[in-house]
Amino acid sequence: MTLDIQTAGQIDRASFFHPFTSVADLMRDGPTIMVEGQGVRVTDIHGREYLDGMAGLWCVNMGYGHPAITEAIAAQSRKLSYFHAFNSMSTDVAIECAEEVLKRAPVPMARVFFGVSGSDANETQLKLIWYYNNLRGLPKKKKIIARKYGYHGSGVATASLTGLPSMHGLFDLPQGPFLHVSSPHYYRNAPDGVSEREFSRQLAAELEALIAREGADTIAAFFAEPVMGAGGLIAPPEGYFEAIVPILRAHDILLVMDEVVSGFGRLGTYWGSQAIGVEPDLITAAKGITSGYFPMSACLVSPKIWDVIEKGSETAGLFGHGYTYSAHPVGAAAALATMKAIDEQKVVANVAELAPYLHESLKRALGDHAHVGEIRGRGFMVGIELVADRATKAPFKPELRTGRQVLKAAAERGLITRALGDTLVFAPPLVFTRKDIDELVSKFSAAIEAVEPSWLT
Ligand SMILES: Cc1ncc(COP(=O)(O)O)c(C=O)c1O
């Protein structure tokens, strides 16, 4: 690092166009500049250390500086730093990686397609679905159903699929054959006195009515995250997928599980699909596949879909889709080392064991707090929704920017969280220990306490 602290901040503001950032906030407050990471901690340019309660962006599952993963990346860069996979080209590591991913699939999967991000992987899924129905002679069956507050990426199609208004307005989105059904947000959306199961039945009825209105012969697929992440950390209510999936099956509508966050252990099962008990036709993975060390994604394709693609290939010709960096050998090496480390360090079992402790500890510390509306989630995904009035669930005035205030107070105490509006979320590395959880809860409680007086004004 050759830049001094002040210059780094100035150059950042003057030259760096940040993703998902308020330019006004950046200009006012400047960036937070990280320079090092080790285990579950990162250090900023001032030498301040933070416990990373978000595993970067829900991705550094094995912690920072993992010796086996960093070494695999270095060794592969030296051996074969790049080769592509177009026109039947392949690499030894990509072959091994494909086999290892399929071995771990929650249901038998026929093939895996590699990309570089969750967004491009969901883009691939959309194109695969349309390709599949064209090959089946069903050219009308193209609409895609997703959920309000679902997050599936930020490309033109995947941001359209995403159910967040903030990603639509000024970008002229959504565009394309995308339909959104209600979010399964029990705390916010369920009518008073309705049980979780009854709420799930109501959501299933809404889906059924939409299919009847649009015509099942026009609907191709349903996209869902096992637990909704970026849209506010929303776990499905009891009986939700049980009620939804049979409707999809009855109408020949594919189920795509977006496991970009939940894949590779985050919910205490290897796949989120296993945690919620569904058998998807297509699975999207990214983030945890390399523990965030290298941009890589995977689309897992079921035999039912693959058979149609394989049979159709004599007449369809070239499968005209892919990326320069699909199946990048360095990414494949990173993924192989990550999968091996997940197994050897038994991190999925660690999450299964410690997730109840994480949720209970937060509830013990903050569950009765006058401004904590709900503490929710599953596995190593937890959200704390702050409200102005617990009894009425009334939110804080947006101009208070309560979530952001708490996020800053937590950072001042050496803890990284993320504010999704006024819901603060944690998705820690899967190698978190009981002690790390205690530290997280104590620092977060102190942050809430520090900000609280400003809510009363
Ligand atoms: C569920 C889900 N799908 C897709 C994406 C998009 O992934 P990426 O940011 O790698 O494009 C994300 C990113 O957070 C995600 O959480």
Coordinates of C-alpha atoms and ligand atoms in Angstrom, one line a residue:
M1 CA 0.0 0.0 0.0
T2 CA 1.6 3.2 -1.2
L3 CA -1.2 5.6 -0.4
D4 CA -1.4 7.5 2.9
I5 CA -4.7 7.4 4.7
Q6 CA -5.9 10.9 3.7
T7 CA -5.0 10.5 0.1
A8 CA -6.7 7.1 -0.2
G9 CA -10.0 8.6 0.9
Q10 CA -9.7 11.5 -1.4
I11 CA -8.8 9.4 -4.4
D12 CA -11.7 7.0 -3.6
R13 CA -14.2 9.9 -3.6
A14 CA -12.7 11.3 -6.8
S15 CA -12.4 8.1 -8.9
F16 CA -14.2 5.1 -7.5
F17 CA -17.8 4.5 -8.6
H18 CA -19.0 2.1 -5.9
P19 CA -21.8 -0.5 -6.3
F20 CA -24.9 -0.2 -4.1
T21 CA -23.7 3.0 -2.5
S22 CA -25.3 6.4 -1.9
V23 CA -23.0 8.8 -3.6
A24 CA -24.2 11.5 -1.2
D25 CA -23.1 9.4 1.8
L26 CA -19.8 8.6 0.3
M27 CA -19.1 12.2 -0.4
R28 CA -20.1 13.2 3.1
D29 CA -18.6 10.4 5.1
G30 CA -15.9 9.0 2.9
P31 CA -15.2 5.3 2.4
T32 CA -14.3 2.7 5.0
I33 CA -11.1 1.3 3.6
M34 CA -10.2 -2.3 4.5
V35 CA -6.6 -3.5 4.0
E36 CA -6.3 -6.9 5.7
G37 CA -8.3 -9.9 6.8
Q38 CA -7.5 -12.9 8.9
G39 CA -10.0 -15.5 10.2
V40 CA -13.3 -13.8 11.1
R41 CA -11.7 -10.3 11.4
V42 CA -10.8 -7.5 9.0
T43 CA -8.6 -4.5 9.6
D44 CA -9.1 -1.0 8.1
I45 CA -6.5 1.5 6.9
H46 CA -6.4 3.1 10.4
G47 CA -5.4 -0.3 11.9
R48 CA -8.9 -0.7 13.5
E49 CA -10.0 -4.3 13.7
Y50 CA -13.6 -5.5 13.1
L51 CA -15.4 -8.7 13.8
D52 CA -17.0 -9.5 10.4
G53 CA -20.6 -10.4 11.2
M54 CA -21.5 -10.4 7.5
A55 CA -18.7 -12.6 6.0
G56 CA -18.0 -9.8 3.5
L57 CA -21.3 -10.0 1.5
W58 CA -22.6 -13.3 2.9
C59 CA -19.7 -15.0 1.2
V60 CA -16.4 -15.4 3.1
N61 CA -17.7 -18.6 4.7
M62 CA -14.3 -20.1 5.6
G63 CA -12.9 -16.8 7.0
Y64 CA -10.1 -14.6 5.6
G65 CA -6.7 -15.8 4.6
H66 CA -7.5 -19.5 4.7
P67 CA -4.2 -21.2 4.0
A68 CA -5.4 -24.1 1.7
I69 CA -7.7 -21.9 -0.4
T70 CA -5.1 -19.1 -0.9
E71 CA -2.4 -21.7 -1.7
A72 CA -4.7 -23.5 -4.2
I73 CA -5.3 -20.1 -6.0
A74 CA -1.6 -19.3 -6.0
A75 CA -0.6 -22.7 -7.3
Q76 CA -3.2 -22.8 -10.0
S77 CA -2.3 -19.3 -11.2
R78 CA 1.3 -20.5 -11.6
K79 CA 0.3 -23.8 -13.3
L80 CA -2.4 -22.7 -15.8
S81 CA -3.6 -19.2 -15.1
Y82 CA -6.4 -19.3 -17.6
F83 CA -8.1 -21.4 -20.2
H84 CA -11.6 -21.3 -21.5
A85 CA -14.4 -23.9 -21.9
F86 CA -15.9 -22.8 -25.2
N87 CA -16.0 -25.2 -28.2
S88 CA -15.4 -28.4 -26.1
M89 CA -12.2 -27.0 -24.5
S90 CA -11.7 -28.0 -20.9
T91 CA -9.2 -28.0 -18.0
D92 CA -8.4 -30.7 -15.5
V93 CA -9.5 -28.6 -12.5
A94 CA -12.8 -27.6 -14.1
I95 CA -13.6 -31.2 -14.7
E96 CA -12.8 -32.2 -11.2
C97 CA -14.8 -29.2 -9.8
A98 CA -17.9 -30.1 -11.9
E99 CA -17.8 -33.6 -10.5
E100 CA -17.3 -32.5 -6.9
V101 CA -20.2 -30.0 -7.1
L102 CA -22.5 -32.6 -8.6
K103 CA -21.5 -35.1 -5.9
R104 CA -22.7 -32.7 -3.3
A105 CA -26.0 -31.7 -5.0
P106 CA -29.1 -32.2 -2.7
V107 CA -30.9 -34.0 -5.5
P108 CA -29.5 -35.8 -8.5
M109 CA -28.3 -33.2 -11.0
A110 CA -27.1 -33.9 -14.5
R111 CA -24.7 -31.0 -15.3
V112 CA -23.2 -27.9 -13.8
F113 CA -22.7 -24.7 -15.8
F114 CA -20.1 -22.3 -14.3
G115 CA -20.2 -18.5 -14.4
V116 CA -18.7 -15.7 -12.4
S117 CA -21.4 -14.2 -10.2
G118 CA -24.9 -14.8 -8.8
S119 CA -26.3 -12.4 -11.3
D120 CA -24.9 -14.0 -14.4
A121 CA -25.8 -17.4 -13.0
N122 CA -29.5 -16.4 -12.7
E123 CA -29.3 -14.9 -16.1
T124 CA -28.1 -18.3 -17.4
Q125 CA -31.0 -20.0 -15.6
L126 CA -33.5 -17.7 -17.3
K127 CA -32.0 -18.4 -20.7
L128 CA -31.8 -22.1 -20.0
I129 CA -35.5 -22.2 -19.1
W130 CA -36.6 -20.3 -22.2
Y131 CA -34.3 -22.6 -24.4
Y132 CA -35.7 -25.7 -22.7
N133 CA -39.3 -24.7 -23.4
N134 CA -38.5 -23.8 -27.0
L135 CA -36.9 -27.2 -27.5
R136 CA -40.0 -28.8 -26.0
G137 CA -42.2 -27.0 -28.6
L138 CA -43.7 -24.7 -25.9
P139 CA -42.8 -21.3 -27.2
K140 CA -45.6 -19.5 -25.2
K141 CA -44.4 -20.9 -21.8
K142 CA -42.0 -18.1 -20.9
K143 CA -43.2 -16.1 -17.9
I144 CA -41.3 -16.2 -14.7
I145 CA -42.7 -15.8 -11.2
A146 CA -40.6 -14.3 -8.4
R147 CA -41.5 -12.7 -5.1
K148 CA -41.6 -9.2 -3.8
Y149 CA -38.4 -8.5 -1.8
G150 CA -36.7 -11.5 -3.5
Y151 CA -33.1 -10.7 -4.6
H152 CA -31.7 -12.4 -7.7
G153 CA -29.1 -10.0 -9.0
S154 CA -28.5 -6.7 -10.7
G155 CA -28.5 -7.4 -14.5
V156 CA -31.3 -6.1 -16.6
A157 CA -33.2 -9.5 -16.4
T158 CA -32.1 -10.4 -12.9
A159 CA -32.9 -7.0 -11.4
S160 CA -36.3 -7.3 -13.1
L161 CA -36.7 -10.7 -11.4
T162 CA -35.7 -9.1 -8.1
G163 CA -38.7 -7.7 -6.2
L164 CA -37.1 -4.5 -4.8
P165 CA -38.6 -1.2 -6.0
S166 CA -35.3 0.6 -5.3
M167 CA -33.7 -1.4 -8.0
H168 CA -36.4 -0.6 -10.6
G169 CA -37.6 3.0 -10.8
L170 CA -34.8 5.1 -12.3
F171 CA -33.4 2.1 -14.2
D172 CA -36.6 1.6 -16.2
L173 CA -37.1 -1.8 -14.8
P174 CA -38.7 -4.3 -14.6
Q175 CA -38.5 -5.3 -18.2
G176 CA -39.5 -8.7 -19.5
P177 CA -42.0 -11.4 -18.7
F178 CA -41.6 -11.2 -14.9
L179 CA -44.5 -11.5 -12.4
H180 CA -44.2 -10.9 -8.6
V181 CA -46.2 -12.5 -5.9
S182 CA -46.4 -11.4 -2.3
S183 CA -43.4 -11.8 0.0
P184 CA -43.8 -14.5 2.6
H185 CA -43.1 -11.9 5.3
Y186 CA -45.2 -13.2 8.3
Y187 CA -44.3 -10.3 10.6
R188 CA -45.1 -7.6 8.1
N189 CA -47.7 -9.1 5.8
A190 CA -49.8 -11.6 7.7
P191 CA -53.3 -10.3 8.7
D192 CA -53.8 -10.2 12.5
G193 CA -54.6 -13.5 14.2
V194 CA -53.6 -15.6 11.1
S195 CA -51.3 -18.5 11.9
E196 CA -48.1 -19.1 9.9
R197 CA -49.7 -22.1 8.2
E198 CA -52.9 -20.2 7.3
F199 CA -50.7 -17.3 5.9
S200 CA -48.8 -19.9 3.8
R201 CA -52.2 -21.2 2.5
Q202 CA -53.2 -17.7 1.6
L203 CA -49.9 -17.1 -0.3
A204 CA -50.5 -20.4 -2.2
A205 CA -54.0 -19.3 -3.1
E206 CA -52.6 -16.1 -4.5
L207 CA -50.1 -18.0 -6.6
E208 CA -52.8 -20.3 -7.9
A209 CA -55.0 -17.4 -8.8
L210 CA -52.1 -15.7 -10.7
I211 CA -51.5 -18.9 -12.6
A212 CA -55.2 -19.2 -13.5
R213 CA -55.3 -15.6 -14.6
E214 CA -52.1 -15.7 -16.8
G215 CA -52.6 -19.3 -18.0
A216 CA -50.2 -22.1 -16.9
D217 CA -49.3 -22.6 -20.6
T218 CA -47.5 -19.2 -20.4
I219 CA -45.6 -19.7 -17.1
A220 CA -42.2 -21.4 -17.2
A221 CA -40.6 -21.1 -13.7
F222 CA -40.8 -19.9 -10.1
F223 CA -37.6 -18.4 -8.5
A224 CA -37.1 -18.4 -4.8
E225 CA -34.4 -18.0 -2.2
P226 CA -34.7 -20.6 0.6
V227 CA -34.4 -17.7 3.1
M228 CA -34.7 -14.2 1.5
G229 CA -31.5 -12.3 2.1
A230 CA -31.0 -8.9 0.7
G231 CA -34.7 -8.1 0.6
G232 CA -34.9 -8.0 4.4
L233 CA -34.0 -11.4 5.8
I234 CA -37.3 -13.2 5.6
A235 CA -37.5 -16.9 6.4
P236 CA -40.5 -18.8 5.0
P237 CA -43.4 -19.2 7.4
E238 CA -44.4 -22.7 8.4
G239 CA -45.9 -24.8 5.5
Y240 CA -44.9 -22.2 2.8
F241 CA -42.9 -24.4 0.4
E242 CA -45.1 -27.4 1.2
A243 CA -48.1 -25.4 -0.1
I244 CA -46.3 -23.7 -3.1
V245 CA -44.4 -26.6 -4.6
P246 CA -47.3 -29.0 -5.5
I247 CA -49.0 -26.1 -7.3
L248 CA -45.9 -25.6 -9.5
R249 CA -45.6 -29.3 -10.1
A250 CA -49.3 -29.5 -11.1
H251 CA -48.8 -26.8 -13.8
D252 CA -45.4 -27.9 -15.2
I253 CA -43.7 -24.9 -13.7
L254 CA -40.0 -25.3 -12.9
L255 CA -38.7 -24.6 -9.4
V256 CA -35.4 -22.6 -9.3
M257 CA -33.8 -22.3 -5.9
D258 CA -31.5 -19.3 -5.7
E259 CA -28.9 -20.6 -3.3
V260 CA -26.3 -17.9 -3.9
V261 CA -26.3 -17.2 -0.2
S262 CA -27.6 -20.4 1.3
G263 CA -25.6 -22.9 -0.8
F264 CA -22.5 -24.5 0.8
G265 CA -23.7 -24.6 4.4
R266 CA -25.1 -21.3 5.6
L267 CA -28.4 -22.7 6.9
G268 CA -26.8 -25.6 8.7
T269 CA -27.4 -28.0 5.9
Y270 CA -25.2 -28.2 2.8
W271 CA -27.9 -26.7 0.7
G272 CA -30.8 -24.4 1.7
S273 CA -33.1 -26.6 -0.3
Q274 CA -32.5 -29.3 2.3
A275 CA -33.3 -27.0 5.1
I276 CA -36.7 -26.2 3.7
G277 CA -37.3 -29.6 2.3
V278 CA -37.7 -29.0 -1.5
E279 CA -36.4 -30.7 -4.6
P280 CA -35.5 -28.0 -7.2
D281 CA -35.2 -28.4 -10.9
L282 CA -32.4 -25.8 -11.1
I283 CA -30.1 -24.5 -8.4
T284 CA -28.1 -21.3 -8.5
A285 CA -24.9 -21.1 -6.4
A286 CA -22.1 -18.5 -6.1
K287 CA -20.5 -16.8 -3.1
G288 CA -19.8 -19.8 -0.8
I289 CA -18.6 -22.0 -3.6
T290 CA -15.1 -20.3 -3.4
S291 CA -15.8 -18.7 0.0
G292 CA -15.7 -15.4 -1.9
Y293 CA -12.0 -15.8 -2.8
F294 CA -12.6 -15.9 -6.6
P295 CA -15.7 -14.8 -8.6
M296 CA -17.4 -18.0 -9.5
S297 CA -21.0 -19.2 -9.9
A298 CA -22.7 -22.5 -10.7
C299 CA -26.0 -23.5 -12.2
L300 CA -27.0 -27.0 -11.4
V301 CA -29.3 -28.6 -14.0
S302 CA -31.6 -31.5 -13.3
P303 CA -31.7 -34.6 -15.6
K304 CA -35.2 -33.7 -16.8
I305 CA -33.9 -30.4 -18.3
W306 CA -30.5 -31.8 -19.4
D307 CA -32.2 -34.6 -21.4
V308 CA -34.1 -32.1 -23.5
I309 CA -31.0 -30.0 -24.1
E310 CA -28.9 -33.1 -25.1
K311 CA -31.6 -34.6 -27.3
G312 CA -32.2 -31.2 -29.0
S313 CA -28.6 -30.5 -29.6
E314 CA -28.3 -32.2 -33.0
T315 CA -30.9 -29.9 -34.5
A316 CA -30.3 -26.8 -32.2
G317 CA -26.6 -26.6 -33.0
L318 CA -24.2 -24.7 -30.8
F319 CA -25.5 -23.8 -27.3
G320 CA -24.9 -20.1 -27.8
H321 CA -24.3 -18.9 -24.2
G322 CA -21.4 -18.5 -21.9
Y323 CA -18.7 -16.2 -20.5
T324 CA -15.0 -15.7 -21.1
Y325 CA -14.5 -16.7 -17.5
S326 CA -16.9 -19.6 -17.3
A327 CA -15.1 -22.5 -15.5
H328 CA -12.0 -20.3 -14.9
P329 CA -9.3 -22.7 -13.7
V330 CA -8.2 -20.5 -10.8
G331 CA -11.9 -20.3 -9.7
A332 CA -12.2 -24.1 -10.1
A333 CA -9.1 -24.6 -7.9
A334 CA -10.5 -22.2 -5.3
A335 CA -13.8 -24.0 -5.3
L336 CA -12.2 -27.4 -5.0
A337 CA -10.1 -26.2 -2.0
T338 CA -13.2 -24.6 -0.5
M339 CA -15.3 -27.7 -0.8
K340 CA -12.5 -29.8 0.8
A341 CA -12.1 -27.3 3.6
I342 CA -15.9 -27.3 4.2
D343 CA -15.8 -31.1 4.6
E344 CA -12.6 -31.3 6.7
Q345 CA -13.5 -28.5 9.1
K346 CA -17.1 -29.7 9.4
V347 CA -18.4 -26.2 9.1
V348 CA -21.9 -27.3 8.1
A349 CA -22.2 -29.2 11.4
N350 CA -20.8 -26.1 13.2
V351 CA -23.6 -23.9 11.8
A352 CA -26.2 -26.5 12.7
E353 CA -24.8 -26.6 16.3
L354 CA -24.3 -22.9 16.8
A355 CA -27.2 -21.3 14.9
P356 CA -29.6 -21.8 17.8
Y357 CA -27.1 -20.2 20.1
L358 CA -26.7 -17.2 17.8
H359 CA -30.5 -16.7 17.6
E360 CA -31.1 -17.3 21.3
S361 CA -28.3 -15.1 22.4
L362 CA -29.7 -12.2 20.4
K363 CA -33.2 -12.8 21.7
R364 CA -31.9 -13.0 25.3
A365 CA -30.0 -9.7 24.9
L366 CA -32.5 -7.8 22.8
G367 CA -35.8 -9.7 22.4
D368 CA -37.6 -7.5 25.0
H369 CA -36.2 -4.3 23.8
A370 CA -38.8 -1.6 23.2
H371 CA -37.6 -0.9 19.7
V372 CA -36.9 -4.5 18.5
G373 CA -39.9 -5.6 16.5
E374 CA -38.6 -9.0 15.5
I375 CA -35.5 -11.2 15.5
R376 CA -35.8 -13.7 12.7
G377 CA -34.0 -16.0 10.3
R378 CA -32.5 -19.4 10.1
G379 CA -29.0 -20.9 10.4
F380 CA -26.3 -18.3 10.1
M381 CA -28.8 -15.7 8.7
V382 CA -30.4 -13.5 11.2
G383 CA -32.2 -10.2 11.0
I384 CA -33.2 -7.7 13.8
E385 CA -36.0 -5.4 12.7
L386 CA -36.1 -2.2 14.6
V387 CA -39.4 -0.3 15.0
A388 CA -40.6 2.9 16.5
D389 CA -43.4 1.2 18.3
R390 CA -43.3 -2.5 19.1
A391 CA -47.0 -2.8 19.8
T392 CA -48.1 -1.3 16.4
K393 CA -45.0 -2.4 14.5
A394 CA -44.8 1.2 13.2
P395 CA -41.5 1.8 11.5
F396 CA -39.1 4.7 12.3
K397 CA -39.4 7.8 10.2
P398 CA -37.1 7.1 7.2
E399 CA -35.2 10.4 7.7
L400 CA -33.9 9.1 11.0
R401 CA -32.0 6.4 9.1
T402 CA -32.1 4.3 12.1
G403 CA -30.5 1.2 10.5
R404 CA -27.6 3.2 9.3
Q405 CA -27.1 4.8 12.7
V406 CA -26.8 1.4 14.3
L407 CA -24.5 0.1 11.6
K408 CA -22.2 3.1 12.2
A409 CA -22.3 2.6 16.0
A410 CA -21.5 -1.1 15.6
A411 CA -18.6 -0.2 13.3
E412 CA -17.3 2.2 16.0
R413 CA -17.3 -0.8 18.4
G414 CA -15.5 -3.0 15.9
L415 CA -18.4 -5.0 14.5
I416 CA -19.6 -5.2 10.9
T417 CA -23.3 -5.7 10.3
R418 CA -25.5 -4.7 7.4
A419 CA -28.5 -2.4 7.4
L420 CA -31.4 -3.4 5.1
G421 CA -33.5 -0.4 5.9
D422 CA -34.1 -0.7 9.6
T423 CA -33.4 -4.4 9.7
L424 CA -29.8 -5.1 10.8
V425 CA -28.5 -8.4 9.5
F426 CA -25.8 -10.9 10.4
A427 CA -24.5 -13.7 8.2
P428 CA -21.2 -14.5 9.8
P429 CA -18.5 -16.8 8.5
L430 CA -19.4 -20.4 9.0
V431 CA -16.3 -20.9 11.1
F432 CA -17.7 -18.6 13.8
T433 CA -17.3 -19.9 17.3
R434 CA -19.4 -19.5 20.5
K435 CA -17.0 -16.8 21.6
D436 CA -17.3 -14.9 18.4
I437 CA -21.1 -15.0 18.8
D438 CA -20.8 -13.7 22.4
E439 CA -18.6 -10.8 21.1
L440 CA -21.1 -10.1 18.3
V441 CA -24.1 -9.9 20.6
S442 CA -22.3 -7.8 23.2
K443 CA -21.0 -5.3 20.6
F444 CA -24.3 -5.1 18.8
S445 CA -26.2 -4.6 22.1
A446 CA -23.8 -1.7 23.0
A447 CA -24.4 -0.2 19.5
I448 CA -28.2 -0.2 20.0
E449 CA -27.8 1.3 23.5
A450 CA -25.6 4.1 22.1
V451 CA -28.0 5.0 19.3
E452 CA -31.2 4.7 21.4
P453 CA -31.4 8.2 22.8
S454 CA -31.6 9.7 19.3
W455 CA -34.8 7.7 18.6
L456 CA -36.6 9.4 21.5
T457 CA -36.2 12.9 20.0
Ligands
LIG1 C1 -29.9 -14.7 -3.5 C2 -29.0 -13.9 -4.4 N1 -29.0 -14.1 -5.7 C3 -28.2 -13.5 -6.5 C4 -27.3 -12.6 -6.1 C5 -26.4 -11.8 -7.0 O1 -25.1 -12.3 -6.9 P1 -23.9 -11.3 -7.4 O2 -23.9 -10.1 -6.6 O3 -22.7 -12.2 -7.3 O4 -24.2 -11.0 -8.9 C6 -27.2 -12.3 -4.7 C7 -26.2 -11.4 -4.1 O5 -26.2 -11.0 -3.0 C8 -28.1 -13.0 -3.8 O6 -28.1 -12.8 -2.5

